[in-house]
Amino acid sequence: MTTLQKNESSPPGGGGGGAGDKLDSKVLLVAGVVVLGGIMSILDITVVSVGLQTFQKEFEATSAQVAWTMTGYTLALASVIPLTGWAADRFGTKRLYLLAVALFAAGSALCAAANSLEMLVAFRVIQGLGGGMLMPLGMTILTRAAGPERVGRVMAVLGIPMLLGPIFGPILGGWLIDIASWHWIFLINLPIGAIALVYAALVLPKDHVEPSETFDWVGVLLLSPGLACFLYGVSSIPETGTVWAAKVLIPAIIGLVLVAAFVPWALRPANIHPLIDLRLFQNRDLSVAVIAMSLFAMAFFGASLLFPLYFQQVRGESALDSGVLLAPQGIGAMITMPIAGMLADRIGPGKIVITGIVVITVGMGMFTQLTADTSYAYIITALFIMGLGMGASMMPIMASALATLREHTVARGSTLMNIVQQVAASIGTALFSVLLTNGLKDITARTPDGIKDQMGDAFASVFLVAAVLIAVCLIPALLLPRRKVKAADPTAMVGH
């Protein structure tokens, strides 16, 4: 077993549950570092999505070609996330966090300087390598800082960038492109990155590691390209319109074979330090949380792409106005997230998540009645209700997984949860893109009003699938712990 980051295990604020019930100032300072990095990473994804049409005009490219600016980032993310747990154990979370921020900022500067689409895609990959480490590292840093008794509250803090990114990304991106140029959607990351670097250098505790873990070369050669190939195939589904195209099947199958080959390798008794510790699945609470997170990410993140498309394609709104219309969802989540985090720590995440899933299902169900002229009051109300549910669901699920882990397994557990979320969100995005595309194909009306009506019906049908998927999340949610989380029992953990 590696002797890990002794000072990090006893972080500022006296994590590990001995610091009292509230998040003290030192833990909140550490949380500020993590939130800043998370905002920088997640905001960038949604900001760039607004610039896709601009990239088409600027580089005289097709929509499929400019989509690589998103796909390249996602593939880099998927490739680097598995390495994060090992690297955090090996080099320390502070050093790695500073490297991730610097890499992301450098990639942003290079993207702004790109003069061809090929260069932009290549530099987006560099961005993705930095961005992919920020969220799992943030989870690790915050969980260690606060301890298991307060992990629900720190997960609520970590949820802030996940909420703000999708809301303010389109608004910020549209505004920057309108008043300046597309280069500024990348240049905006430089001052944020500089502040994050200085902030992290001053606030994060010094790394004290005794590196002894060997690097799992076989694991990285199987898992990282396996995830990248699989996600490449899945992300090609919207472009091809079918899962049976060679562009989808060949990389996806290769990816699945590589990932499948990783499983027995990681579980070999002789492999005491696998790249991803699959023995963590012997922890019941973590396993249930992973299943719940998979279903939730597929449904929620997949369906999230439908909202701006509905506003723009059916209602004729601009990207900027679409972002503003989505704000009620974030407001709802920001109301319930801190309350849910506090209650999850006190009574366990199970009851909180069940309530949140029911509320999201109600909100998503309201969208099954969508038409081309549904009142904005109705839509805003539905989005607000969904936000209330999301704030009580997503981060408590993650908290239930991480709260039972010991210090030296937190990095591996947070890495595992981020891989699951990334893969599930990509699958959900592809699924709902194909469902919507196929639904819009059947539109045959000749008049503009008739087309709009049928488009509204197509969106409503896809939202029905999303509502059913969200409702299915209740099954694993019923198995989440409904008790106050206690410090992890070292004899209960396996794999180390």
CSV table of C-alpha atoms in Angstrom, one decimal:
chain,number,residue,atom,x,y,z
A,1,MET,CA,0.0,0.0,0.0
A,2,THR,CA,1.2,3.5,-0.8
A,3,THR,CA,1.6,5.8,2.1
A,4,LEU,CA,-0.3,8.7,0.8
A,5,GLN,CA,-0.1,12.4,1.3
A,6,LYS,CA,-0.1,12.4,5.1
A,7,ASN,CA,-0.7,16.1,5.3
A,8,GLU,CA,-3.4,15.9,2.7
A,9,SER,CA,-5.1,13.2,4.7
A,10,SER,CA,-5.3,15.6,7.6
A,11,PRO,CA,-6.3,18.7,5.6
A,12,PRO,CA,-6.9,22.2,6.6
A,13,GLY,CA,-9.9,22.4,8.8
A,14,GLY,CA,-9.2,19.0,10.2
A,15,GLY,CA,-11.2,17.0,7.8
A,16,GLY,CA,-12.1,13.4,8.5
A,17,GLY,CA,-15.0,14.4,10.5
A,18,GLY,CA,-13.4,16.0,13.5
A,19,ALA,CA,-13.9,19.6,12.5
A,20,GLY,CA,-17.5,19.9,13.5
A,21,ASP,CA,-20.6,20.0,11.5
A,22,LYS,CA,-20.1,23.1,9.4
A,23,LEU,CA,-17.6,23.8,6.7
A,24,ASP,CA,-14.9,25.9,8.3
A,25,SER,CA,-13.1,28.8,6.6
A,26,LYS,CA,-10.0,26.7,5.6
A,27,VAL,CA,-12.2,24.1,3.9
A,28,LEU,CA,-14.1,26.8,2.1
A,29,LEU,CA,-10.9,28.4,0.8
A,30,VAL,CA,-9.9,25.0,-0.6
A,31,ALA,CA,-13.4,24.7,-2.1
A,32,GLY,CA,-12.9,28.1,-3.8
A,33,VAL,CA,-9.8,26.7,-5.6
A,34,VAL,CA,-11.7,23.7,-6.8
A,35,VAL,CA,-14.8,25.6,-7.9
A,36,LEU,CA,-12.7,28.1,-9.9
A,37,GLY,CA,-11.0,25.3,-11.8
A,38,GLY,CA,-14.3,23.5,-12.4
A,39,ILE,CA,-15.9,26.6,-13.7
A,40,MET,CA,-13.0,27.2,-16.1
A,41,SER,CA,-13.3,23.6,-17.4
A,42,ILE,CA,-17.0,23.2,-17.6
A,43,LEU,CA,-17.8,26.7,-18.8
A,44,ASP,CA,-15.4,26.2,-21.7
A,45,ILE,CA,-17.4,23.2,-23.0
A,46,THR,CA,-20.6,25.1,-23.3
A,47,VAL,CA,-19.0,28.3,-24.5
A,48,VAL,CA,-17.3,26.5,-27.4
A,49,SER,CA,-20.6,24.9,-28.4
A,50,VAL,CA,-22.0,28.4,-29.2
A,51,GLY,CA,-19.0,29.0,-31.5
A,52,LEU,CA,-19.5,26.0,-33.8
A,53,GLN,CA,-21.4,28.0,-36.5
A,54,THR,CA,-18.8,30.7,-36.3
A,55,PHE,CA,-16.1,28.1,-36.9
A,56,GLN,CA,-17.9,26.8,-39.9
A,57,LYS,CA,-17.8,30.3,-41.5
A,58,GLU,CA,-14.3,31.1,-40.3
A,59,PHE,CA,-12.7,27.9,-41.6
A,60,GLU,CA,-15.1,27.2,-44.4
A,61,ALA,CA,-15.9,23.8,-43.0
A,62,THR,CA,-18.9,21.5,-42.6
A,63,SER,CA,-20.8,21.0,-39.3
A,64,ALA,CA,-19.3,17.5,-39.1
A,65,GLN,CA,-15.8,18.9,-39.4
A,66,VAL,CA,-16.2,21.6,-36.8
A,67,ALA,CA,-17.8,19.1,-34.4
A,68,TRP,CA,-14.3,17.7,-34.0
A,69,THR,CA,-13.5,20.8,-31.8
A,70,MET,CA,-15.9,19.2,-29.3
A,71,THR,CA,-15.1,15.6,-30.0
A,72,GLY,CA,-11.4,16.1,-29.7
A,73,TYR,CA,-11.8,17.7,-26.3
A,74,THR,CA,-14.1,14.8,-25.1
A,75,LEU,CA,-11.7,12.1,-26.3
A,76,ALA,CA,-8.7,13.8,-24.5
A,77,LEU,CA,-10.9,14.0,-21.4
A,78,ALA,CA,-11.7,10.3,-21.6
A,79,SER,CA,-8.1,9.4,-22.1
A,80,VAL,CA,-6.6,11.4,-19.2
A,81,ILE,CA,-9.2,10.8,-16.5
A,82,PRO,CA,-8.1,7.1,-15.8
A,83,LEU,CA,-4.6,8.4,-15.2
A,84,THR,CA,-5.7,11.0,-12.7
A,85,GLY,CA,-6.1,8.7,-9.7
A,86,TRP,CA,-2.7,7.2,-10.1
A,87,ALA,CA,-1.0,10.5,-10.8
A,88,ALA,CA,-2.6,12.1,-7.7
A,89,ASP,CA,-1.3,9.3,-5.5
A,90,ARG,CA,2.1,9.3,-7.1
A,91,PHE,CA,2.9,13.1,-7.3
A,92,GLY,CA,0.3,14.7,-5.0
A,93,THR,CA,-2.9,16.5,-5.7
A,94,LYS,CA,-1.5,20.0,-5.4
A,95,ARG,CA,1.2,19.5,-8.0
A,96,LEU,CA,-1.1,17.8,-10.3
A,97,TYR,CA,-3.8,20.4,-9.9
A,98,LEU,CA,-1.4,23.2,-10.8
A,99,LEU,CA,-0.2,21.2,-13.8
A,100,ALA,CA,-3.8,20.7,-15.0
A,101,VAL,CA,-4.7,24.4,-14.7
A,102,ALA,CA,-1.5,25.4,-16.5
A,103,LEU,CA,-2.1,22.9,-19.3
A,104,PHE,CA,-5.7,24.0,-19.7
A,105,ALA,CA,-4.7,27.7,-19.9
A,106,ALA,CA,-1.8,27.0,-22.3
A,107,GLY,CA,-4.3,25.0,-24.5
A,108,SER,CA,-6.7,27.9,-24.4
A,109,ALA,CA,-4.0,30.4,-25.5
A,110,LEU,CA,-3.0,28.0,-28.4
A,111,CYS,CA,-6.7,27.7,-29.5
A,112,ALA,CA,-7.0,31.4,-29.7
A,113,ALA,CA,-4.0,31.6,-31.9
A,114,ALA,CA,-5.1,28.8,-34.3
A,115,ASN,CA,-5.4,29.8,-37.9
A,116,SER,CA,-6.8,26.5,-39.3
A,117,LEU,CA,-9.4,24.0,-38.1
A,118,GLU,CA,-6.8,21.3,-37.8
A,119,MET,CA,-4.7,23.4,-35.4
A,120,LEU,CA,-7.8,24.3,-33.4
A,121,VAL,CA,-8.8,20.6,-33.0
A,122,ALA,CA,-5.2,19.7,-32.0
A,123,PHE,CA,-5.1,22.5,-29.4
A,124,ARG,CA,-8.5,21.5,-28.1
A,125,VAL,CA,-7.0,18.1,-27.3
A,126,ILE,CA,-4.3,19.8,-25.2
A,127,GLN,CA,-7.1,21.7,-23.4
A,128,GLY,CA,-8.9,18.5,-22.8
A,129,LEU,CA,-5.9,16.8,-21.2
A,130,GLY,CA,-5.8,19.6,-18.6
A,131,GLY,CA,-9.6,19.9,-18.2
A,132,GLY,CA,-10.0,16.1,-17.8
A,133,MET,CA,-7.9,16.2,-14.6
A,134,LEU,CA,-9.6,19.1,-12.9
A,135,MET,CA,-12.9,17.6,-11.9
A,136,PRO,CA,-11.7,14.2,-10.4
A,137,LEU,CA,-8.8,16.1,-8.7
A,138,GLY,CA,-11.3,18.6,-7.3
A,139,MET,CA,-13.4,15.8,-5.9
A,140,THR,CA,-10.4,14.2,-4.3
A,141,ILE,CA,-9.1,17.5,-2.8
A,142,LEU,CA,-12.5,18.5,-1.4
A,143,THR,CA,-13.3,15.0,0.0
A,144,ARG,CA,-10.0,14.8,1.8
A,145,ALA,CA,-10.4,18.4,3.1
A,146,ALA,CA,-13.8,17.9,4.7
A,147,GLY,CA,-13.9,14.3,5.7
A,148,PRO,CA,-16.7,11.7,5.3
A,149,GLU,CA,-19.1,13.4,7.6
A,150,ARG,CA,-19.2,16.6,5.5
A,151,VAL,CA,-18.8,15.1,2.0
A,152,GLY,CA,-22.4,15.9,1.1
A,153,ARG,CA,-21.8,19.6,1.6
A,154,VAL,CA,-18.5,19.7,-0.2
A,155,MET,CA,-20.1,17.8,-3.2
A,156,ALA,CA,-22.8,20.5,-3.2
A,157,VAL,CA,-20.0,23.1,-3.4
A,158,LEU,CA,-18.4,21.2,-6.3
A,159,GLY,CA,-21.8,21.1,-8.1
A,160,ILE,CA,-21.7,24.9,-8.5
A,161,PRO,CA,-19.6,24.8,-11.7
A,162,MET,CA,-21.6,22.0,-13.1
A,163,LEU,CA,-24.7,24.2,-12.8
A,164,LEU,CA,-23.2,27.5,-13.9
A,165,GLY,CA,-21.4,26.1,-16.9
A,166,PRO,CA,-24.4,25.0,-18.9
A,167,ILE,CA,-26.4,28.2,-17.9
A,168,PHE,CA,-23.9,30.9,-18.4
A,169,GLY,CA,-21.7,29.3,-21.1
A,170,PRO,CA,-24.1,30.0,-24.0
A,171,ILE,CA,-24.7,33.5,-22.6
A,172,LEU,CA,-21.0,34.3,-22.2
A,173,GLY,CA,-20.1,32.7,-25.5
A,174,GLY,CA,-22.7,34.5,-27.5
A,175,TRP,CA,-21.8,37.8,-25.9
A,176,LEU,CA,-18.1,37.4,-26.6
A,177,ILE,CA,-18.6,36.5,-30.2
A,178,ASP,CA,-21.1,39.3,-30.7
A,179,ILE,CA,-18.9,42.1,-29.2
A,180,ALA,CA,-15.4,40.8,-30.1
A,181,SER,CA,-14.5,37.6,-32.0
A,182,TRP,CA,-14.5,33.8,-31.5
A,183,HIS,CA,-10.9,34.0,-30.2
A,184,TRP,CA,-12.2,35.5,-26.9
A,185,ILE,CA,-14.1,32.4,-26.0
A,186,PHE,CA,-10.6,30.9,-25.4
A,187,LEU,CA,-8.8,34.0,-24.2
A,188,ILE,CA,-11.2,34.4,-21.4
A,189,ASN,CA,-9.6,31.4,-19.8
A,190,LEU,CA,-6.2,33.1,-19.4
A,191,PRO,CA,-7.0,35.5,-16.6
A,192,ILE,CA,-9.2,32.9,-14.9
A,193,GLY,CA,-6.3,30.4,-15.2
A,194,ALA,CA,-3.8,32.8,-13.8
A,195,ILE,CA,-6.0,33.6,-10.8
A,196,ALA,CA,-6.6,29.8,-10.3
A,197,LEU,CA,-2.8,29.1,-10.3
A,198,VAL,CA,-2.0,31.7,-7.8
A,199,TYR,CA,-5.0,30.9,-5.6
A,200,ALA,CA,-4.2,27.1,-5.6
A,201,ALA,CA,-0.5,27.7,-4.9
A,202,LEU,CA,-1.3,29.7,-1.8
A,203,VAL,CA,-4.3,27.8,-0.4
A,204,LEU,CA,-3.8,24.1,-1.2
A,205,PRO,CA,-1.8,22.2,1.5
A,206,LYS,CA,1.7,21.1,0.6
A,207,ASP,CA,2.1,17.6,-0.9
A,208,HIS,CA,3.8,15.0,1.2
A,209,VAL,CA,3.9,11.8,-0.8
A,210,GLU,CA,6.0,8.7,-0.5
A,211,PRO,CA,5.7,7.4,-4.1
A,212,SER,CA,6.0,3.6,-4.2
A,213,GLU,CA,3.2,2.6,-6.6
A,214,THR,CA,4.3,1.1,-9.9
A,215,PHE,CA,2.6,2.5,-13.0
A,216,ASP,CA,0.1,0.1,-14.7
A,217,TRP,CA,1.4,0.3,-18.2
A,218,VAL,CA,-0.8,-2.5,-19.5
A,219,GLY,CA,-3.8,-0.9,-17.9
A,220,VAL,CA,-3.2,2.5,-19.5
A,221,LEU,CA,-2.6,0.9,-22.9
A,222,LEU,CA,-6.0,-0.9,-22.6
A,223,LEU,CA,-8.3,1.6,-20.8
A,224,SER,CA,-7.3,5.0,-22.1
A,225,PRO,CA,-7.5,4.1,-25.9
A,226,GLY,CA,-10.4,1.9,-25.1
A,227,LEU,CA,-12.5,4.7,-23.7
A,228,ALA,CA,-11.4,7.1,-26.4
A,229,CYS,CA,-12.3,4.6,-29.2
A,230,PHE,CA,-15.6,3.8,-27.7
A,231,LEU,CA,-16.6,7.5,-27.2
A,232,TYR,CA,-15.4,8.3,-30.7
A,233,GLY,CA,-17.8,5.7,-32.1
A,234,VAL,CA,-20.6,6.8,-29.8
A,235,SER,CA,-20.1,10.5,-30.7
A,236,SER,CA,-20.2,9.6,-34.4
A,237,ILE,CA,-23.8,8.4,-34.0
A,238,PRO,CA,-25.5,11.8,-34.4
A,239,GLU,CA,-23.5,12.4,-37.6
A,240,THR,CA,-24.3,9.0,-39.2
A,241,GLY,CA,-27.8,8.8,-37.8
A,242,THR,CA,-27.5,5.1,-37.0
A,243,VAL,CA,-25.5,2.8,-34.8
A,244,TRP,CA,-24.9,0.4,-37.6
A,245,ALA,CA,-22.5,2.7,-39.6
A,246,ALA,CA,-18.9,1.5,-39.9
A,247,LYS,CA,-17.7,4.8,-38.5
A,248,VAL,CA,-19.7,4.0,-35.3
A,249,LEU,CA,-19.3,0.2,-35.0
A,250,ILE,CA,-15.6,-0.3,-35.7
A,251,PRO,CA,-14.2,2.1,-33.1
A,252,ALA,CA,-16.9,1.4,-30.6
A,253,ILE,CA,-16.3,-2.4,-30.8
A,254,ILE,CA,-12.5,-1.9,-30.6
A,255,GLY,CA,-13.0,0.3,-27.6
A,256,LEU,CA,-15.3,-2.2,-25.9
A,257,VAL,CA,-12.8,-5.0,-26.5
A,258,LEU,CA,-10.0,-3.0,-25.0
A,259,VAL,CA,-12.1,-2.0,-21.9
A,260,ALA,CA,-13.3,-5.6,-21.5
A,261,ALA,CA,-9.7,-6.8,-21.6
A,262,PHE,CA,-8.8,-4.3,-18.9
A,263,VAL,CA,-11.3,-5.9,-16.4
A,264,PRO,CA,-9.6,-9.3,-15.9
A,265,TRP,CA,-6.2,-7.5,-15.9
A,266,ALA,CA,-7.3,-5.1,-13.2
A,267,LEU,CA,-8.7,-7.9,-11.1
A,268,ARG,CA,-5.6,-10.1,-11.2
A,269,PRO,CA,-4.5,-10.8,-7.6
A,270,ALA,CA,-0.9,-10.0,-8.7
A,271,ASN,CA,-2.0,-6.5,-9.9
A,272,ILE,CA,-2.1,-4.7,-6.6
A,273,HIS,CA,-2.1,-1.2,-8.1
A,274,PRO,CA,-4.3,-1.3,-11.2
A,275,LEU,CA,-4.9,1.9,-13.2
A,276,ILE,CA,-8.6,1.9,-12.0
A,277,ASP,CA,-9.3,-0.2,-8.9
A,278,LEU,CA,-12.3,-2.2,-9.9
A,279,ARG,CA,-12.2,-3.9,-6.5
A,280,LEU,CA,-13.9,-0.7,-5.2
A,281,PHE,CA,-17.1,-2.2,-6.6
A,282,GLN,CA,-17.0,-4.6,-3.6
A,283,ASN,CA,-18.2,-1.5,-1.7
A,284,ARG,CA,-21.9,-1.8,-2.0
A,285,ASP,CA,-22.7,1.9,-1.6
A,286,LEU,CA,-20.2,2.9,-4.3
A,287,SER,CA,-21.6,0.2,-6.7
A,288,VAL,CA,-25.2,1.4,-6.2
A,289,ALA,CA,-24.1,5.0,-6.7
A,290,VAL,CA,-22.3,4.2,-9.9
A,291,ILE,CA,-25.4,2.6,-11.3
A,292,ALA,CA,-27.5,5.5,-10.2
A,293,MET,CA,-25.0,8.0,-11.7
A,294,SER,CA,-24.9,6.1,-15.0
A,295,LEU,CA,-28.7,6.3,-15.5
A,296,PHE,CA,-28.9,9.8,-14.3
A,297,ALA,CA,-26.1,11.1,-16.5
A,298,MET,CA,-27.5,9.4,-19.6
A,299,ALA,CA,-31.0,10.9,-19.1
A,300,PHE,CA,-30.2,14.3,-17.7
A,301,PHE,CA,-27.1,15.3,-19.7
A,302,GLY,CA,-28.5,13.7,-22.9
A,303,ALA,CA,-31.8,15.5,-22.6
A,304,SER,CA,-30.0,18.8,-21.7
A,305,LEU,CA,-29.0,19.3,-25.3
A,306,LEU,CA,-32.7,19.3,-26.3
A,307,PHE,CA,-33.6,22.5,-24.5
A,308,PRO,CA,-31.4,25.0,-26.5
A,309,LEU,CA,-32.2,23.1,-29.7
A,310,TYR,CA,-36.0,23.6,-29.1
A,311,PHE,CA,-35.6,27.3,-28.3
A,312,GLN,CA,-33.5,27.9,-31.4
A,313,GLN,CA,-35.1,25.5,-34.0
A,314,VAL,CA,-38.7,25.7,-33.0
A,315,ARG,CA,-39.0,29.1,-31.3
A,316,GLY,CA,-36.4,30.9,-33.3
A,317,GLU,CA,-34.4,32.2,-30.3
A,318,SER,CA,-30.8,33.2,-30.5
A,319,ALA,CA,-28.0,31.2,-28.7
A,320,LEU,CA,-27.8,34.1,-26.2
A,321,ASP,CA,-31.5,34.2,-25.5
A,322,SER,CA,-31.6,30.4,-25.2
A,323,GLY,CA,-29.0,30.6,-22.5
A,324,VAL,CA,-31.0,33.2,-20.6
A,325,LEU,CA,-34.2,31.0,-20.9
A,326,LEU,CA,-32.3,28.1,-19.3
A,327,ALA,CA,-31.3,30.1,-16.2
A,328,PRO,CA,-34.4,29.1,-14.1
A,329,GLN,CA,-33.0,25.5,-14.1
A,330,GLY,CA,-29.8,26.7,-12.5
A,331,ILE,CA,-31.6,28.9,-10.1
A,332,GLY,CA,-33.7,25.9,-8.9
A,333,ALA,CA,-30.6,23.8,-8.4
A,334,MET,CA,-28.7,26.4,-6.5
A,335,ILE,CA,-31.6,26.7,-4.1
A,336,THR,CA,-31.7,22.9,-3.3
A,337,MET,CA,-28.1,21.9,-3.7
A,338,PRO,CA,-26.7,23.3,-0.4
A,339,ILE,CA,-29.8,22.1,1.5
A,340,ALA,CA,-29.5,18.6,0.0
A,341,GLY,CA,-25.8,18.5,0.8
A,342,MET,CA,-26.4,19.3,4.5
A,343,LEU,CA,-29.3,16.8,4.8
A,344,ALA,CA,-27.4,14.1,3.0
A,345,ASP,CA,-24.6,14.4,5.7
A,346,ARG,CA,-27.2,14.3,8.5
A,347,ILE,CA,-29.7,11.6,7.4
A,348,GLY,CA,-27.9,9.9,4.5
A,349,PRO,CA,-28.2,10.5,0.7
A,350,GLY,CA,-30.9,7.9,0.0
A,351,LYS,CA,-34.0,9.9,1.0
A,352,ILE,CA,-32.7,13.1,-0.6
A,353,VAL,CA,-31.9,11.5,-3.9
A,354,ILE,CA,-35.2,9.7,-4.1
A,355,THR,CA,-37.0,13.0,-3.6
A,356,GLY,CA,-34.8,14.7,-6.1
A,357,ILE,CA,-35.4,12.1,-8.8
A,358,VAL,CA,-39.2,12.3,-8.3
A,359,VAL,CA,-39.1,16.1,-8.7
A,360,ILE,CA,-36.9,15.9,-11.8
A,361,THR,CA,-39.3,13.3,-13.3
A,362,VAL,CA,-42.2,15.7,-12.7
A,363,GLY,CA,-40.3,18.5,-14.4
A,364,MET,CA,-39.2,16.4,-17.3
A,365,GLY,CA,-42.7,15.0,-17.6
A,366,MET,CA,-44.1,18.5,-18.2
A,367,PHE,CA,-41.9,18.7,-21.3
A,368,THR,CA,-43.8,15.7,-22.8
A,369,GLN,CA,-46.7,18.1,-23.3
A,370,LEU,CA,-44.5,20.5,-25.3
A,371,THR,CA,-45.8,22.1,-28.5
A,372,ALA,CA,-44.6,24.7,-30.9
A,373,ASP,CA,-46.4,27.5,-29.0
A,374,THR,CA,-46.2,26.3,-25.4
A,375,SER,CA,-46.1,29.4,-23.1
A,376,TYR,CA,-42.7,30.4,-21.8
A,377,ALA,CA,-44.2,30.6,-18.3
A,378,TYR,CA,-45.0,26.9,-18.5
A,379,ILE,CA,-41.5,26.1,-19.9
A,380,ILE,CA,-39.7,28.2,-17.3
A,381,THR,CA,-41.7,26.6,-14.5
A,382,ALA,CA,-40.8,23.1,-15.7
A,383,LEU,CA,-37.1,24.0,-15.9
A,384,PHE,CA,-37.2,25.5,-12.4
A,385,ILE,CA,-38.8,22.3,-11.1
A,386,MET,CA,-36.1,20.2,-12.9
A,387,GLY,CA,-33.4,22.4,-11.3
A,388,LEU,CA,-34.9,21.8,-7.8
A,389,GLY,CA,-34.7,18.1,-8.5
A,390,MET,CA,-31.2,18.2,-9.9
A,391,GLY,CA,-29.8,20.0,-6.9
A,392,ALA,CA,-31.1,17.2,-4.7
A,393,SER,CA,-29.9,14.4,-6.9
A,394,MET,CA,-26.6,14.6,-8.7
A,395,MET,CA,-24.1,15.6,-6.0
A,396,PRO,CA,-25.7,13.5,-3.2
A,397,ILE,CA,-25.2,10.4,-5.5
A,398,MET,CA,-21.5,11.2,-5.8
A,399,ALA,CA,-21.3,11.9,-2.1
A,400,SER,CA,-22.7,8.5,-1.2
A,401,ALA,CA,-20.0,6.9,-3.3
A,402,LEU,CA,-17.1,8.8,-1.9
A,403,ALA,CA,-18.1,9.1,1.8
A,404,THR,CA,-17.3,5.5,2.5
A,405,LEU,CA,-13.8,5.6,1.0
A,406,ARG,CA,-10.6,6.0,3.0
A,407,GLU,CA,-8.1,8.7,2.2
A,408,HIS,CA,-6.0,6.6,-0.1
A,409,THR,CA,-8.9,5.3,-2.1
A,410,VAL,CA,-10.6,8.7,-2.6
A,411,ALA,CA,-8.6,9.6,-5.6
A,412,ARG,CA,-9.4,6.3,-7.3
A,413,GLY,CA,-13.0,6.5,-6.4
A,414,SER,CA,-13.5,10.1,-7.7
A,415,THR,CA,-11.7,9.0,-10.9
A,416,LEU,CA,-14.0,6.1,-11.3
A,417,MET,CA,-17.1,8.3,-10.8
A,418,ASN,CA,-15.9,10.8,-13.4
A,419,ILE,CA,-15.3,8.1,-16.0
A,420,VAL,CA,-18.8,6.8,-15.4
A,421,GLN,CA,-20.3,10.2,-15.7
A,422,GLN,CA,-18.3,11.1,-18.9
A,423,VAL,CA,-19.2,7.8,-20.7
A,424,ALA,CA,-22.8,7.9,-19.6
A,425,ALA,CA,-23.3,11.5,-20.6
A,426,SER,CA,-21.7,10.8,-24.1
A,427,ILE,CA,-24.0,7.8,-24.6
A,428,GLY,CA,-27.0,9.9,-23.5
A,429,THR,CA,-26.1,12.7,-25.8
A,430,ALA,CA,-25.8,10.4,-28.8
A,431,LEU,CA,-29.0,8.6,-27.9
A,432,PHE,CA,-31.1,11.7,-27.7
A,433,SER,CA,-29.5,13.2,-30.8
A,434,VAL,CA,-30.5,10.2,-32.9
A,435,LEU,CA,-34.0,10.1,-31.4
A,436,LEU,CA,-34.5,13.7,-32.2
A,437,THR,CA,-33.0,13.5,-35.7
A,438,ASN,CA,-35.2,10.5,-36.6
A,439,GLY,CA,-38.2,12.3,-35.2
A,440,LEU,CA,-37.5,15.4,-37.3
A,441,LYS,CA,-37.0,13.3,-40.4
A,442,ASP,CA,-40.7,12.3,-40.5
A,443,ILE,CA,-41.9,15.9,-40.8
A,444,THR,CA,-43.8,16.3,-44.0
A,445,ALA,CA,-46.0,19.3,-43.6
A,446,ARG,CA,-45.7,21.9,-46.3
A,447,THR,CA,-46.7,25.1,-44.4
A,448,PRO,CA,-44.3,26.7,-41.9
A,449,ASP,CA,-46.8,26.5,-39.1
A,450,GLY,CA,-47.3,22.8,-39.8
A,451,ILE,CA,-43.6,22.1,-39.7
A,452,LYS,CA,-43.2,24.0,-36.4
A,453,ASP,CA,-46.1,22.0,-34.9
A,454,GLN,CA,-44.6,18.7,-35.9
A,455,MET,CA,-41.2,19.7,-34.6
A,456,GLY,CA,-42.7,20.5,-31.3
A,457,ASP,CA,-44.3,17.1,-31.2
A,458,ALA,CA,-40.9,15.5,-32.1
A,459,PHE,CA,-39.3,17.2,-29.1
A,460,ALA,CA,-42.1,16.1,-26.8
A,461,SER,CA,-41.7,12.5,-27.8
A,462,VAL,CA,-38.0,12.5,-27.0
A,463,PHE,CA,-38.6,14.2,-23.7
A,464,LEU,CA,-40.9,11.2,-22.9
A,465,VAL,CA,-38.0,8.9,-23.3
A,466,ALA,CA,-35.9,11.2,-21.0
A,467,ALA,CA,-38.7,11.2,-18.3
A,468,VAL,CA,-38.9,7.4,-18.3
A,469,LEU,CA,-35.1,7.1,-18.0
A,470,ILE,CA,-35.0,9.5,-15.1
A,471,ALA,CA,-37.8,7.6,-13.4
A,472,VAL,CA,-35.8,4.4,-13.7
A,473,CYS,CA,-33.1,6.0,-11.6
A,474,LEU,CA,-35.5,5.5,-8.7
A,475,ILE,CA,-34.6,1.8,-8.6
A,476,PRO,CA,-30.9,2.2,-7.6
A,477,ALA,CA,-31.8,5.3,-5.6
A,478,LEU,CA,-33.9,3.1,-3.3
A,479,LEU,CA,-30.8,1.2,-2.5
A,480,LEU,CA,-28.7,4.2,-1.5
A,481,PRO,CA,-27.9,4.5,2.3
A,482,ARG,CA,-30.6,6.2,4.3
A,483,ARG,CA,-28.4,6.8,7.4
A,484,LYS,CA,-25.8,9.3,8.4
A,485,VAL,CA,-22.5,8.5,6.8
A,486,LYS,CA,-19.8,7.4,9.2
A,487,ALA,CA,-16.1,7.5,8.7
A,488,ALA,CA,-15.0,4.6,6.5
A,489,ASP,CA,-14.1,1.4,8.3
A,490,PRO,CA,-10.6,0.4,7.1
A,491,THR,CA,-11.4,-3.3,7.5
A,492,ALA,CA,-14.4,-2.8,5.1
A,493,MET,CA,-12.4,-1.6,2.2
A,494,VAL,CA,-10.7,-3.9,-0.3
A,495,GLY,CA,-8.1,-3.6,-2.9
A,496,HIS,CA,-5.4,-1.9,-0.8
